[in-house]
mmCIF file of C-alpha atoms in Angstrom:
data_model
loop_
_atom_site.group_PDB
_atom_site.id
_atom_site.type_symbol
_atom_site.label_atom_id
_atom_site.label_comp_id
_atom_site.label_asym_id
_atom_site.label_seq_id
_atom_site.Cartn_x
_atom_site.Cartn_y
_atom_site.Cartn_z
ATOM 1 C CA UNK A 1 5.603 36.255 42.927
ATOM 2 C CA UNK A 2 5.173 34.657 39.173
ATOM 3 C CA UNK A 3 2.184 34.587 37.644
ATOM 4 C CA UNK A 4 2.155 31.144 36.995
ATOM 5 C CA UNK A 5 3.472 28.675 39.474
ATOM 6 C CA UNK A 6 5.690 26.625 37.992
ATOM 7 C CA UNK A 7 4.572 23.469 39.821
ATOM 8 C CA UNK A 8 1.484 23.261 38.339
ATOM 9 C CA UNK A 9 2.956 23.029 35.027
ATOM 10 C CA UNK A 10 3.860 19.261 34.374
ATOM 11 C CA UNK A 11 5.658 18.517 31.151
ATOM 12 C CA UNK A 12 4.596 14.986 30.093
ATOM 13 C CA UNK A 13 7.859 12.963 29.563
ATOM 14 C CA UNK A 14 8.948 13.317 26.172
ATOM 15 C CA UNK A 15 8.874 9.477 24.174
ATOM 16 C CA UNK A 16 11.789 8.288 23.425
ATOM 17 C CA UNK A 17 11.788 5.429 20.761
ATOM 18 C CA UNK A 18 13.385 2.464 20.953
ATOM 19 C CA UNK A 19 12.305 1.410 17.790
ATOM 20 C CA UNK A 20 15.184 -0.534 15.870
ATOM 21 C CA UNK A 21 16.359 -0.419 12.225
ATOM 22 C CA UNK A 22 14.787 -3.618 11.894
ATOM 23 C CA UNK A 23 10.984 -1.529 12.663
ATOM 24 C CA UNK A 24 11.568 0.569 9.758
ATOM 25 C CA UNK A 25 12.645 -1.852 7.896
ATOM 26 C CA UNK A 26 9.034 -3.703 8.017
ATOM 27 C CA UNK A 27 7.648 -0.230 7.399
ATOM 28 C CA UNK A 28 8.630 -0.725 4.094
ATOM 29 C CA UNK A 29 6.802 -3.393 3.227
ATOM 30 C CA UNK A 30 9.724 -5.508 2.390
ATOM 31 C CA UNK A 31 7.561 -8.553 0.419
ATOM 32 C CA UNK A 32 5.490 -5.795 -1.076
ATOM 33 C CA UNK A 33 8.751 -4.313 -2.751
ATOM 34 C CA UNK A 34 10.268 -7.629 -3.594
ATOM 35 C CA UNK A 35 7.283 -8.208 -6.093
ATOM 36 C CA UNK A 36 8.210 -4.046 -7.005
ATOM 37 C CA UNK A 37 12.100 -4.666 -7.574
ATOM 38 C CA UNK A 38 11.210 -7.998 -9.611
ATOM 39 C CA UNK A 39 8.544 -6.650 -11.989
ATOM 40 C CA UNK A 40 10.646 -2.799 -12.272
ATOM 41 C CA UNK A 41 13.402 -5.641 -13.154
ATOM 42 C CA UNK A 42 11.268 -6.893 -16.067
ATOM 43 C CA UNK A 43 10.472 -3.737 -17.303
ATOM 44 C CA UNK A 44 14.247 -2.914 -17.452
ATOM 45 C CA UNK A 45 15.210 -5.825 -19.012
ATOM 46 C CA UNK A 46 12.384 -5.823 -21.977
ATOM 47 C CA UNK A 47 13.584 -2.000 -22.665
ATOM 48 C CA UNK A 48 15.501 -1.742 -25.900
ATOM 49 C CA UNK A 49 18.789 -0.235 -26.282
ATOM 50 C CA UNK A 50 22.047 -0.588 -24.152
ATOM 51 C CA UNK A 51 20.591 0.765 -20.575
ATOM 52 C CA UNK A 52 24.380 1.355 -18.306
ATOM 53 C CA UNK A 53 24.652 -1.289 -15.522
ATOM 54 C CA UNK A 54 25.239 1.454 -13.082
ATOM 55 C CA UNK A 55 22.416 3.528 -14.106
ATOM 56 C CA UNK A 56 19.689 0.204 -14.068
ATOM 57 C CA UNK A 57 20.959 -0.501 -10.556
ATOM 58 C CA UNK A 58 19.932 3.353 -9.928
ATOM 59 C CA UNK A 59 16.792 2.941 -11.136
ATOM 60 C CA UNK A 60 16.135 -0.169 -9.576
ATOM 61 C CA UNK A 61 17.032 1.388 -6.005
ATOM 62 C CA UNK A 62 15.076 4.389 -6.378
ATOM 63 C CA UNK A 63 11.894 2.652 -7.669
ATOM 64 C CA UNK A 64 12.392 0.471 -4.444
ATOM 65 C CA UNK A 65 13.118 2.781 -2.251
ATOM 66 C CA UNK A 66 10.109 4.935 -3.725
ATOM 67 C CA UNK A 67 7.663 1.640 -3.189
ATOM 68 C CA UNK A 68 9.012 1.603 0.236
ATOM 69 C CA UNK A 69 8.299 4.771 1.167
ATOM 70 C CA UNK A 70 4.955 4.388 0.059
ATOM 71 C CA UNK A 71 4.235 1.412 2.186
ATOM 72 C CA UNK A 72 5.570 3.615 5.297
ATOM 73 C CA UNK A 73 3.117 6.632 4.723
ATOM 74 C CA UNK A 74 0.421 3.903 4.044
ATOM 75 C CA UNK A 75 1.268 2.535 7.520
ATOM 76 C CA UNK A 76 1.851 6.019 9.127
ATOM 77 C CA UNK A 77 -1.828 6.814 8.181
ATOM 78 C CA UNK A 78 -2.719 3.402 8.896
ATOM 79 C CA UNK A 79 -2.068 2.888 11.902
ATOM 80 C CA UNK A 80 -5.483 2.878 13.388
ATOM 81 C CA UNK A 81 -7.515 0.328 11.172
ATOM 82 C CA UNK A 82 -3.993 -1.906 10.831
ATOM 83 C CA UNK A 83 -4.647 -2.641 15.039
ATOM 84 C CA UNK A 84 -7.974 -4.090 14.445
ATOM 85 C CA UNK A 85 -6.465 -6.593 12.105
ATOM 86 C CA UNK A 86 -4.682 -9.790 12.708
ATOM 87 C CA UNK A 87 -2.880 -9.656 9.663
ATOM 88 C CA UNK A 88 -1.274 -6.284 10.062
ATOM 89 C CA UNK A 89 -1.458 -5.868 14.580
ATOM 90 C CA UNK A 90 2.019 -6.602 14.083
ATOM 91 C CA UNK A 91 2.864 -4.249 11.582
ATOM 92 C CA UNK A 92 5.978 -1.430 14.052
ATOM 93 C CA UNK A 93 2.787 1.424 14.171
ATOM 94 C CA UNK A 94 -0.109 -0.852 16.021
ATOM 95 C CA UNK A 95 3.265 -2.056 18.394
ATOM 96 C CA UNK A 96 3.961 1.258 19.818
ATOM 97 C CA UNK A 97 7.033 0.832 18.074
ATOM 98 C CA UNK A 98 7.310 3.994 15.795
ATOM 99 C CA UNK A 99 4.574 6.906 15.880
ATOM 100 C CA UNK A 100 2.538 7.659 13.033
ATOM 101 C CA UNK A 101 4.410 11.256 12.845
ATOM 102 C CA UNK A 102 7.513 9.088 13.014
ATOM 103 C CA UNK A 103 6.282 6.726 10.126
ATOM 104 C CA UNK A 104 5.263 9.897 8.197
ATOM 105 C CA UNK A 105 8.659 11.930 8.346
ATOM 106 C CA UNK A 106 10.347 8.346 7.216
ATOM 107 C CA UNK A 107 8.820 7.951 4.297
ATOM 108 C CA UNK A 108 8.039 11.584 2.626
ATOM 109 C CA UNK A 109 12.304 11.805 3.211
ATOM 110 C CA UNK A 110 12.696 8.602 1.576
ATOM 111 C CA UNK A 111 9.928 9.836 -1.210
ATOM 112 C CA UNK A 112 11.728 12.992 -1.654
ATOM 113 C CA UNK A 113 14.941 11.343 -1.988
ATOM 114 C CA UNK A 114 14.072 8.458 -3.944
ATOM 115 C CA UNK A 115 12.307 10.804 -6.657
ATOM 116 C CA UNK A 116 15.311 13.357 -6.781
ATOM 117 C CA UNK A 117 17.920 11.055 -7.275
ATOM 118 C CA UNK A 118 15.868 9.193 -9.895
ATOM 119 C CA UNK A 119 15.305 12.447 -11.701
ATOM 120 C CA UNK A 120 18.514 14.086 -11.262
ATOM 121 C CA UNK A 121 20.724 10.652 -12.064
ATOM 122 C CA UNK A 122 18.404 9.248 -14.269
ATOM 123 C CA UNK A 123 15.731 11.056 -16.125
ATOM 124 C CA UNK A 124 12.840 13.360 -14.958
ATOM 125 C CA UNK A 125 10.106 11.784 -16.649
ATOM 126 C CA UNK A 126 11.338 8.749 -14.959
ATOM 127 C CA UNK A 127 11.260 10.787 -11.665
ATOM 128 C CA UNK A 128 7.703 12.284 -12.339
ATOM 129 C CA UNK A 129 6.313 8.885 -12.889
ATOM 130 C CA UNK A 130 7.485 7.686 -9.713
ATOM 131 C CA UNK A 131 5.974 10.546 -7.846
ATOM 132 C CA UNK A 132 2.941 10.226 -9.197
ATOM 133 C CA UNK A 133 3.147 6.599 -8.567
ATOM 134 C CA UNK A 134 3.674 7.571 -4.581
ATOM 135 C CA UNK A 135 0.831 10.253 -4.869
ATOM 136 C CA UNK A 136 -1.457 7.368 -6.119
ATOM 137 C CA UNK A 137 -0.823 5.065 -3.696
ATOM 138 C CA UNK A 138 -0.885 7.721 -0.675
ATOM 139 C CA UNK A 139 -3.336 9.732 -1.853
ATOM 140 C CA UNK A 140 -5.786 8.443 -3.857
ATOM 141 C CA UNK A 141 -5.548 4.525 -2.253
ATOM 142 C CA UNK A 142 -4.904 5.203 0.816
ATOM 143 C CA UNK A 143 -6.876 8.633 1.907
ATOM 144 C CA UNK A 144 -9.350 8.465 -0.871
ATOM 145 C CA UNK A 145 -10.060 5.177 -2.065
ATOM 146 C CA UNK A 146 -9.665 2.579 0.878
ATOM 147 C CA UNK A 147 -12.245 3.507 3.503
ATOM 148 C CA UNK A 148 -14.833 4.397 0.599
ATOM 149 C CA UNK A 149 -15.400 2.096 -2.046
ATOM 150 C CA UNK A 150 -15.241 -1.265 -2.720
ATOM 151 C CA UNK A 151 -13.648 -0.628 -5.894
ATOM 152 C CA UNK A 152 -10.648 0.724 -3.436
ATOM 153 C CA UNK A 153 -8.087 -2.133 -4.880
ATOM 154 C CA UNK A 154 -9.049 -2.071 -8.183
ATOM 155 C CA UNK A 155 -8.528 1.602 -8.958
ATOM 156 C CA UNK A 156 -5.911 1.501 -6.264
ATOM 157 C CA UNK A 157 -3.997 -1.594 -8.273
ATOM 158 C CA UNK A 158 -2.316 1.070 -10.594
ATOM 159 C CA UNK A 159 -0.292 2.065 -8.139
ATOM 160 C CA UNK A 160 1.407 -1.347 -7.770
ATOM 161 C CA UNK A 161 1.108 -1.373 -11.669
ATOM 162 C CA UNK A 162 3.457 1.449 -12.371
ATOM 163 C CA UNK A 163 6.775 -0.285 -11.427
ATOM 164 C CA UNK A 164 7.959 -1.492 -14.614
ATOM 165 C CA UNK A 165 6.595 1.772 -16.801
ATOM 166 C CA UNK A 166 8.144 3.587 -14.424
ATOM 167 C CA UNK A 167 11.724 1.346 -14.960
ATOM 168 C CA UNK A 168 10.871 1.253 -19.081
ATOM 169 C CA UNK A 169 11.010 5.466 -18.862
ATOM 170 C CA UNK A 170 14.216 5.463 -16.814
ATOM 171 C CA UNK A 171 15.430 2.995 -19.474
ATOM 172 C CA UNK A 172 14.611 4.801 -23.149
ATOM 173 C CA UNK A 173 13.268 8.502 -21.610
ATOM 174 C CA UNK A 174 10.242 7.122 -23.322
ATOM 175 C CA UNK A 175 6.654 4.889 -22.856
ATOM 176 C CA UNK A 176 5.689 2.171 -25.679
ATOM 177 C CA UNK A 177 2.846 -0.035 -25.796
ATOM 178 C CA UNK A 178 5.517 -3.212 -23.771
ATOM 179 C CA UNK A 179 5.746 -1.506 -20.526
ATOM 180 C CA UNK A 180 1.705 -0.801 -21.083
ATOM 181 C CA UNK A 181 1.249 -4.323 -21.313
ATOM 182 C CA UNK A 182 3.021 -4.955 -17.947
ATOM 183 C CA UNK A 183 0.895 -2.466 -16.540
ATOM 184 C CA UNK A 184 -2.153 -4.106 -17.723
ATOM 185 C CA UNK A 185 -1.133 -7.337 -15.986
ATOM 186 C CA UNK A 186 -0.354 -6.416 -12.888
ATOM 187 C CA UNK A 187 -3.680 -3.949 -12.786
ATOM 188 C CA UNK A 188 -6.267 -6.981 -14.002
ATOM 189 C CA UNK A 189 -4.161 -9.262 -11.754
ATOM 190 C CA UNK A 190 -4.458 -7.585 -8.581
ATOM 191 C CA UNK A 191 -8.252 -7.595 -8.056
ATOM 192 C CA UNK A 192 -8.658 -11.798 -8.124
ATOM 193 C CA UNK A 193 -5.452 -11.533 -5.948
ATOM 194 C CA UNK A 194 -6.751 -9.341 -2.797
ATOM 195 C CA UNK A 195 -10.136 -10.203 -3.426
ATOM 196 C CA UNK A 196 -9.156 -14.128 -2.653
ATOM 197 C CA UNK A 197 -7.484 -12.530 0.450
ATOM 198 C CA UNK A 198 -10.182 -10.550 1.577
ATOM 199 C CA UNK A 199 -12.515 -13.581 1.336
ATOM 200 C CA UNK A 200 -10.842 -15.766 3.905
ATOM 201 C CA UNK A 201 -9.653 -12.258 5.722
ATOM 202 C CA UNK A 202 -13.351 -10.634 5.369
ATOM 203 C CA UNK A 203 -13.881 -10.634 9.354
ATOM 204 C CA UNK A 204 -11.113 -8.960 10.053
ATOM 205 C CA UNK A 205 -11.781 -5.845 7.253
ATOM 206 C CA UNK A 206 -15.441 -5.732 8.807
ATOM 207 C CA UNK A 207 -14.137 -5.161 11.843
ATOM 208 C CA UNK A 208 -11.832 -2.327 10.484
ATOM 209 C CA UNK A 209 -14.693 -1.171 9.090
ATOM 210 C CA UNK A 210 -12.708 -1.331 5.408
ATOM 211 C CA UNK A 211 -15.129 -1.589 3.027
ATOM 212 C CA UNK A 212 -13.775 -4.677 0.759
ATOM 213 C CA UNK A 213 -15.760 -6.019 -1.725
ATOM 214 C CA UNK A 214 -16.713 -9.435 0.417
ATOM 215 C CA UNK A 215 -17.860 -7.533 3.616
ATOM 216 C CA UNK A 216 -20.178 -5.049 1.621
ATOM 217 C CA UNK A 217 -20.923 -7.017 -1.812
ATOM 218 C CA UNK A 218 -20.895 -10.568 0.325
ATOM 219 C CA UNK A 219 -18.945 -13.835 -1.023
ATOM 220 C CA UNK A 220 -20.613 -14.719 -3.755
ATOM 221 C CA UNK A 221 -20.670 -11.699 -5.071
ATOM 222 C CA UNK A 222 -16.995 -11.537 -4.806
ATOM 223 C CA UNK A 223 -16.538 -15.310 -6.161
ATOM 224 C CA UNK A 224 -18.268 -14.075 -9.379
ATOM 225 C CA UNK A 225 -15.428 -10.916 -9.486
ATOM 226 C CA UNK A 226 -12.892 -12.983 -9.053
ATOM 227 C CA UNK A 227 -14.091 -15.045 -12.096
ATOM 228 C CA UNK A 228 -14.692 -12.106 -14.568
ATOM 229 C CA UNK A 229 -11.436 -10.424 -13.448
ATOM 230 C CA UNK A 230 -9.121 -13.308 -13.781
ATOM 231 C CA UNK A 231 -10.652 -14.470 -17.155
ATOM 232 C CA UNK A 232 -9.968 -11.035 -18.731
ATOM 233 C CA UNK A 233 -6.708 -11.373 -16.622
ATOM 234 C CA UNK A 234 -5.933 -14.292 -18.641
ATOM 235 C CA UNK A 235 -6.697 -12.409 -22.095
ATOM 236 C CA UNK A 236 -4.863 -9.709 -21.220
ATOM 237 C CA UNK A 237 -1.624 -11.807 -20.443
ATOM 238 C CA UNK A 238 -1.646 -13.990 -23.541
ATOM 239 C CA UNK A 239 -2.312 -11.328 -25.857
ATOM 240 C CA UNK A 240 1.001 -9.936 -25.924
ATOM 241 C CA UNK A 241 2.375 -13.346 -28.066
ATOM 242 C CA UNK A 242 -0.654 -12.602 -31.046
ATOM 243 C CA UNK A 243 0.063 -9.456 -30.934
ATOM 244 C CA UNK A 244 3.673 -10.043 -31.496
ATOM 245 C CA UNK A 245 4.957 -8.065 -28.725
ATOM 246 C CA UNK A 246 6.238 -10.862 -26.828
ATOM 247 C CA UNK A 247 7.735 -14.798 -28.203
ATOM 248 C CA UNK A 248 6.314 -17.953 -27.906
ATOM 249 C CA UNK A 249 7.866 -19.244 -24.886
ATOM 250 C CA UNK A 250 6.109 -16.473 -23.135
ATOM 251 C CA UNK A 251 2.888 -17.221 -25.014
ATOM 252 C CA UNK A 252 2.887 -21.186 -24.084
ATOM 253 C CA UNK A 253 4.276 -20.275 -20.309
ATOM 254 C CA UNK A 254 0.756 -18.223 -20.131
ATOM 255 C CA UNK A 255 -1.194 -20.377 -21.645
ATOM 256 C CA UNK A 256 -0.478 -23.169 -19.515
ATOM 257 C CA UNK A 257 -0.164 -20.849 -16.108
ATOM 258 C CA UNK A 258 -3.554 -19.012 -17.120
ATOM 259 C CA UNK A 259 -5.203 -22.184 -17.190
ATOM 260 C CA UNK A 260 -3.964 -22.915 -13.922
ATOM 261 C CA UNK A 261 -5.316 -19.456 -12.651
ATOM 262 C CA UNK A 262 -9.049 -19.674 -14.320
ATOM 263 C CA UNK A 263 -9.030 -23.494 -12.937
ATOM 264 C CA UNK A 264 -8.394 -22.110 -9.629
ATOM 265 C CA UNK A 265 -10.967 -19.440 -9.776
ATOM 266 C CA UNK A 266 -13.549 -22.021 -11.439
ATOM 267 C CA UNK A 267 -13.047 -23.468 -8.302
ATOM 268 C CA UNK A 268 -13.284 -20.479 -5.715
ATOM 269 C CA UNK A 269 -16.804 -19.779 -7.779
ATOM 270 C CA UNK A 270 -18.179 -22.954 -6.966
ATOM 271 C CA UNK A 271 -16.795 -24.425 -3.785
ATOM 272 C CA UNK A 272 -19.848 -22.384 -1.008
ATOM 273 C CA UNK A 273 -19.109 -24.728 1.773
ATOM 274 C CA UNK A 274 -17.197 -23.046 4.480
ATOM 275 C CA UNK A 275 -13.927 -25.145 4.252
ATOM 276 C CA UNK A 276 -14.314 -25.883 1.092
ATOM 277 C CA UNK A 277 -14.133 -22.653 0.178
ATOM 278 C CA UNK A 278 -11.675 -21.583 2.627
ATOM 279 C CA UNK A 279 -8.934 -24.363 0.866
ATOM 280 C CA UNK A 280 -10.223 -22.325 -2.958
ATOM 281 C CA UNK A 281 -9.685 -19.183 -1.696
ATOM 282 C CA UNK A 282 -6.581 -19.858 0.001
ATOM 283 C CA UNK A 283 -5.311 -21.718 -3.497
ATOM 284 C CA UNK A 284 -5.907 -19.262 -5.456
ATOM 285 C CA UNK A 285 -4.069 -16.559 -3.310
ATOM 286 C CA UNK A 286 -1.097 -18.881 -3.167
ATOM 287 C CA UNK A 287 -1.007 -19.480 -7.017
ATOM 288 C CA UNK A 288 -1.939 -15.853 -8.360
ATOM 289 C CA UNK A 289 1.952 -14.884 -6.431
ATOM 290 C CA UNK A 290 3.554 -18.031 -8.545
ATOM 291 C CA UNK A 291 1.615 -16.403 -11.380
ATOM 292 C CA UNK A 292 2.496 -13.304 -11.740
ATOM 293 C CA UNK A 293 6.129 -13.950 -10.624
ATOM 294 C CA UNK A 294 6.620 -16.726 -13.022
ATOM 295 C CA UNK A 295 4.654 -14.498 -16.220
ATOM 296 C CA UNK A 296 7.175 -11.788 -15.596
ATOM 297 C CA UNK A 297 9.924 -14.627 -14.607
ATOM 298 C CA UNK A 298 9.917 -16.098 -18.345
ATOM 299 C CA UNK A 299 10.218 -12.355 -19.781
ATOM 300 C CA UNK A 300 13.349 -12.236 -18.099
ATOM 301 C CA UNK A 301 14.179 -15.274 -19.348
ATOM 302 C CA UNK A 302 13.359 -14.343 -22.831
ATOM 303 C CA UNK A 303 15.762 -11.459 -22.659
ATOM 304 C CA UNK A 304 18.645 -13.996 -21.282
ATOM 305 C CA UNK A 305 18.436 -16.586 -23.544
ATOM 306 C CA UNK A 306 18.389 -14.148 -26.483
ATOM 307 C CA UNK A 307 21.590 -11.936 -24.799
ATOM 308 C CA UNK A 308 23.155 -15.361 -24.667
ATOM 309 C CA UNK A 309 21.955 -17.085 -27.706
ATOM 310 C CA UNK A 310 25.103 -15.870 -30.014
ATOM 311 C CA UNK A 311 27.642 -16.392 -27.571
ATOM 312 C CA UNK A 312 26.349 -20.127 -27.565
ATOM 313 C CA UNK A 313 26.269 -20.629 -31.176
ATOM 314 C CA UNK A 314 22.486 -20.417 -31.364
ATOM 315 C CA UNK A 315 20.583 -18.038 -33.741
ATOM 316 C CA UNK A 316 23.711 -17.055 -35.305
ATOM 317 C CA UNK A 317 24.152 -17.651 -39.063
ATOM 318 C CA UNK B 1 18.918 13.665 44.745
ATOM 319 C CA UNK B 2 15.401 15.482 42.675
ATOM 320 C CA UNK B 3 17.728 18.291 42.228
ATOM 321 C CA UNK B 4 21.008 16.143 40.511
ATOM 322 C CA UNK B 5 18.451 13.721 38.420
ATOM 323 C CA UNK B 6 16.979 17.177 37.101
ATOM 324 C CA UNK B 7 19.636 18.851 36.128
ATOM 325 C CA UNK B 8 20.949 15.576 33.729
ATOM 326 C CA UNK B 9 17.790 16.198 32.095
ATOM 327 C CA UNK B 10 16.911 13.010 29.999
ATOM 328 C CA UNK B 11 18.344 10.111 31.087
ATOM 329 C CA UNK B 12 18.714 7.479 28.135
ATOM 330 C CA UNK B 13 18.324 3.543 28.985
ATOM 331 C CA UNK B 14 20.678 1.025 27.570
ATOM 332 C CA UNK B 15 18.333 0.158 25.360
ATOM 333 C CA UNK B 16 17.204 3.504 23.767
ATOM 334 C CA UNK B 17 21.212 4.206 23.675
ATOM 335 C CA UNK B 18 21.195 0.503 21.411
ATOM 336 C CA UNK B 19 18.519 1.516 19.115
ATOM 337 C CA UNK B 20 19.440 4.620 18.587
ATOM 338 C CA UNK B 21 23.522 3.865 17.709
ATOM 339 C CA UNK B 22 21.739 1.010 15.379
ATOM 340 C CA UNK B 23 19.177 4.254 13.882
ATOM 341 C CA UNK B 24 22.355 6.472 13.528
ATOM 342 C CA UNK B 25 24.376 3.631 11.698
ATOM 343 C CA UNK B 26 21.902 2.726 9.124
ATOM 344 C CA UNK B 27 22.033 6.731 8.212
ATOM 345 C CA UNK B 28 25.089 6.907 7.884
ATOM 346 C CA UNK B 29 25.107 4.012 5.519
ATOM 347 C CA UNK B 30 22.194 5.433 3.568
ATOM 348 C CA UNK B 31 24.243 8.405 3.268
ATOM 349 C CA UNK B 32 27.453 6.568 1.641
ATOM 350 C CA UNK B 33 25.157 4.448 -0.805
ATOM 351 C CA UNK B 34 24.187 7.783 -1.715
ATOM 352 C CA UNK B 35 27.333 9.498 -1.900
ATOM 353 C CA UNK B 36 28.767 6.508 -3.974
ATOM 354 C CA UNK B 37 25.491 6.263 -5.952
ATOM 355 C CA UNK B 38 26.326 9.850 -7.238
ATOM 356 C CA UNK B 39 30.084 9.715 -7.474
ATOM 357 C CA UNK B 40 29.507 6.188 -9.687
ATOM 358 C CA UNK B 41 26.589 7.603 -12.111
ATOM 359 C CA UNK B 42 29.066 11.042 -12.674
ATOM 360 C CA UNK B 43 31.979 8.771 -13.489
ATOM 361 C CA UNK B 44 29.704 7.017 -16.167
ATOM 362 C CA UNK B 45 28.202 10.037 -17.560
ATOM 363 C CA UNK B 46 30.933 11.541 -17.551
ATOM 364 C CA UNK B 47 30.286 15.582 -18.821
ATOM 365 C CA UNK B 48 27.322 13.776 -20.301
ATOM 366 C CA UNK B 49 26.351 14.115 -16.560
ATOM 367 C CA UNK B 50 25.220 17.983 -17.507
ATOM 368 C CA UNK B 51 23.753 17.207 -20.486
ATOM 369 C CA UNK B 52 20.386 15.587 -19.267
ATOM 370 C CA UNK B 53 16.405 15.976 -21.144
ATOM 371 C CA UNK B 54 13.928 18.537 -19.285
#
């Protein structure tokens, strides 16, 4: 006679996933690290010296991989607030697709190899920088920051500033006051950019219970941020060409684009009626991508046209 | 019939067997970019590869 009858043990049928490449491809947050590939990009192509082609292509991979896995823990611990949201119910977690523990082993193997091979094939600083910049995001967005404080994005947006400092260092072993600059874009950029989000998304963090700056400051509040942040956003973008750091065509090209921004938010501040202010918010979101995409878009253009300058006969002699 | 289903053990469906051939494909390709990502940067280093800061 056993001690234990073995009939009144049931094993609960292990899970076996059916979750597609395709699932953990969207727990990467593919459009998040587009914008991460492009401005790492920048910050390769600003760098001075002769940078190998093999080696930038490295770099490039392992900051996107890194951003990647970042967006996969941030989903793996996630998973609970991203169901009660319209925006993100789809995201492979709130689908039953892939577990949170499934999520979680994805991206700390893509974190640990994304940092290694970065450090080992490229430079350790370089590698250090992007672990820190996956420690941020995880750890101090994510666990810390997000269900706390309204100022979660803004601290949080250094994270998704790091990108090209982190590409600069794999570049010249080295930081400089360029890449800094980047940084201090994308960081005074990314408040009036979620913040125009969370305004016409502000039911849907309530109901998460995420504390973003429209469901505990209210809108107008928020409006006001948006104001103050995108006209220092604006400073801090065109300041580079007085400074001397970066050419005119840069200078003009943010001029003209940060007009377009602090028009925009001129107009989220006053427009209070409902639609109104819907069609401001919704504006502004749309342009602050075409923003920063076409600030960084005309460094890289910058760097062409003065790689191919000589070759056409200009600037030489 | 109990008896036979038991001692398969876990029974796959077509579609887990898809998903996870797909799963076990996309390794193995991660593996070879990797592979080729280290064979390529040791080529262009060359015995520089050794010779690295920190």
């Amino acid at each position: 006679m056993s001690v234990v009858d073995h009939n009144a043990i049931e094993l609960a049928a292990p899970r076996i996933s059916e979750a597609d490449v395709g699932d953990y491809i969207a727990l990467l947050k593919p459009r998040v690290m587009s914008l991460v590939i492009f401005t790492a990009l920048v910050g390769l192509a600003i760098a001075p010296g002769h940078f190998h082609p093999v080696l930038a292509i490295t770099s490039l991979l392992c900051i996107s991989v890194g951003a990647g896995a970042s967006g996969a823990l941030n989903m793996a611990l996630e998973g609970d607030i991203d169901a009660l949201m319209s925006r993100t119910a789809n995201r492979p977690i709130p689908r039953g697709r892939i577990t949170p523990a499934e999520a979680m082993a994805f991206g700390m193997t893509l974190s640990f190899f994304s940092v290694l091979t970065l450090g080992i094939l490229v430079n350790w600083y370089a590698g250090a920088l992007l672990a820190f910049t996956i420690f941020f995001y995880v750890v101090i967005y994510t666990m810390g920051l997000k269900r706390r404080t309204a100022q979660n994005i803004v601290i949080g947006g250094a994270a998704g500033s790091l990108p090209p400092v982190v590409a600069w260092v794999a570049a010249t072993g080295s930081i400089s006051v360029e890449p800094l600059l980047l940084f201090l874009i994308i960081f005074f950029w990314t408040p009036p950019h979620f913040w125009a989000l969370a305004l016409f998304r502000s039911d849907d963090y309530a109901r998460a219970g995420v504390p973003m700056l429209p469901v505990v400051a209210g809108p107008d509040a928020t409006r006001l941020q948006i104001l103050l942040y995108t006209i220092v956003l604006v400073a801090v973008a065109v300041a580079p060409w007085p400074l001397g750091y970066f050419d005119a065509i840069y200078g003009v090209t943010s001029l003209i684009l940060g007009a377009g921004m602090l028009a925009l938010a001129i107009n989220v501040y006053v427009s209070r009626e409902r639609s109104q202010s819907l069609r401001a918010t919704r504006r502004l979101f749309a342009f602050s991508i075409l923003y920063l995409f076409a600030l960084f878009a005309t460094l890289l253009l910058e760097v062409v046209v003065r790689a191919v300058a000589p070759w056409i006969g200009f600037g030489v002699g | 019939m109990d008896d036979k289903r038991e001692q398969q053990g876990i029974v796959l469906t077509e579609a887990q067997k898809r998903s996870r051939r797909r799963r076990s494909i996309a390794i193995a390709l991660a593996l070879g970019v990797l592979v080729v990502l280290f064979f390529a940067v040791t080529i262009v280093k060359g015995p520089a590869v050794l010779n690295r800061p920190l």
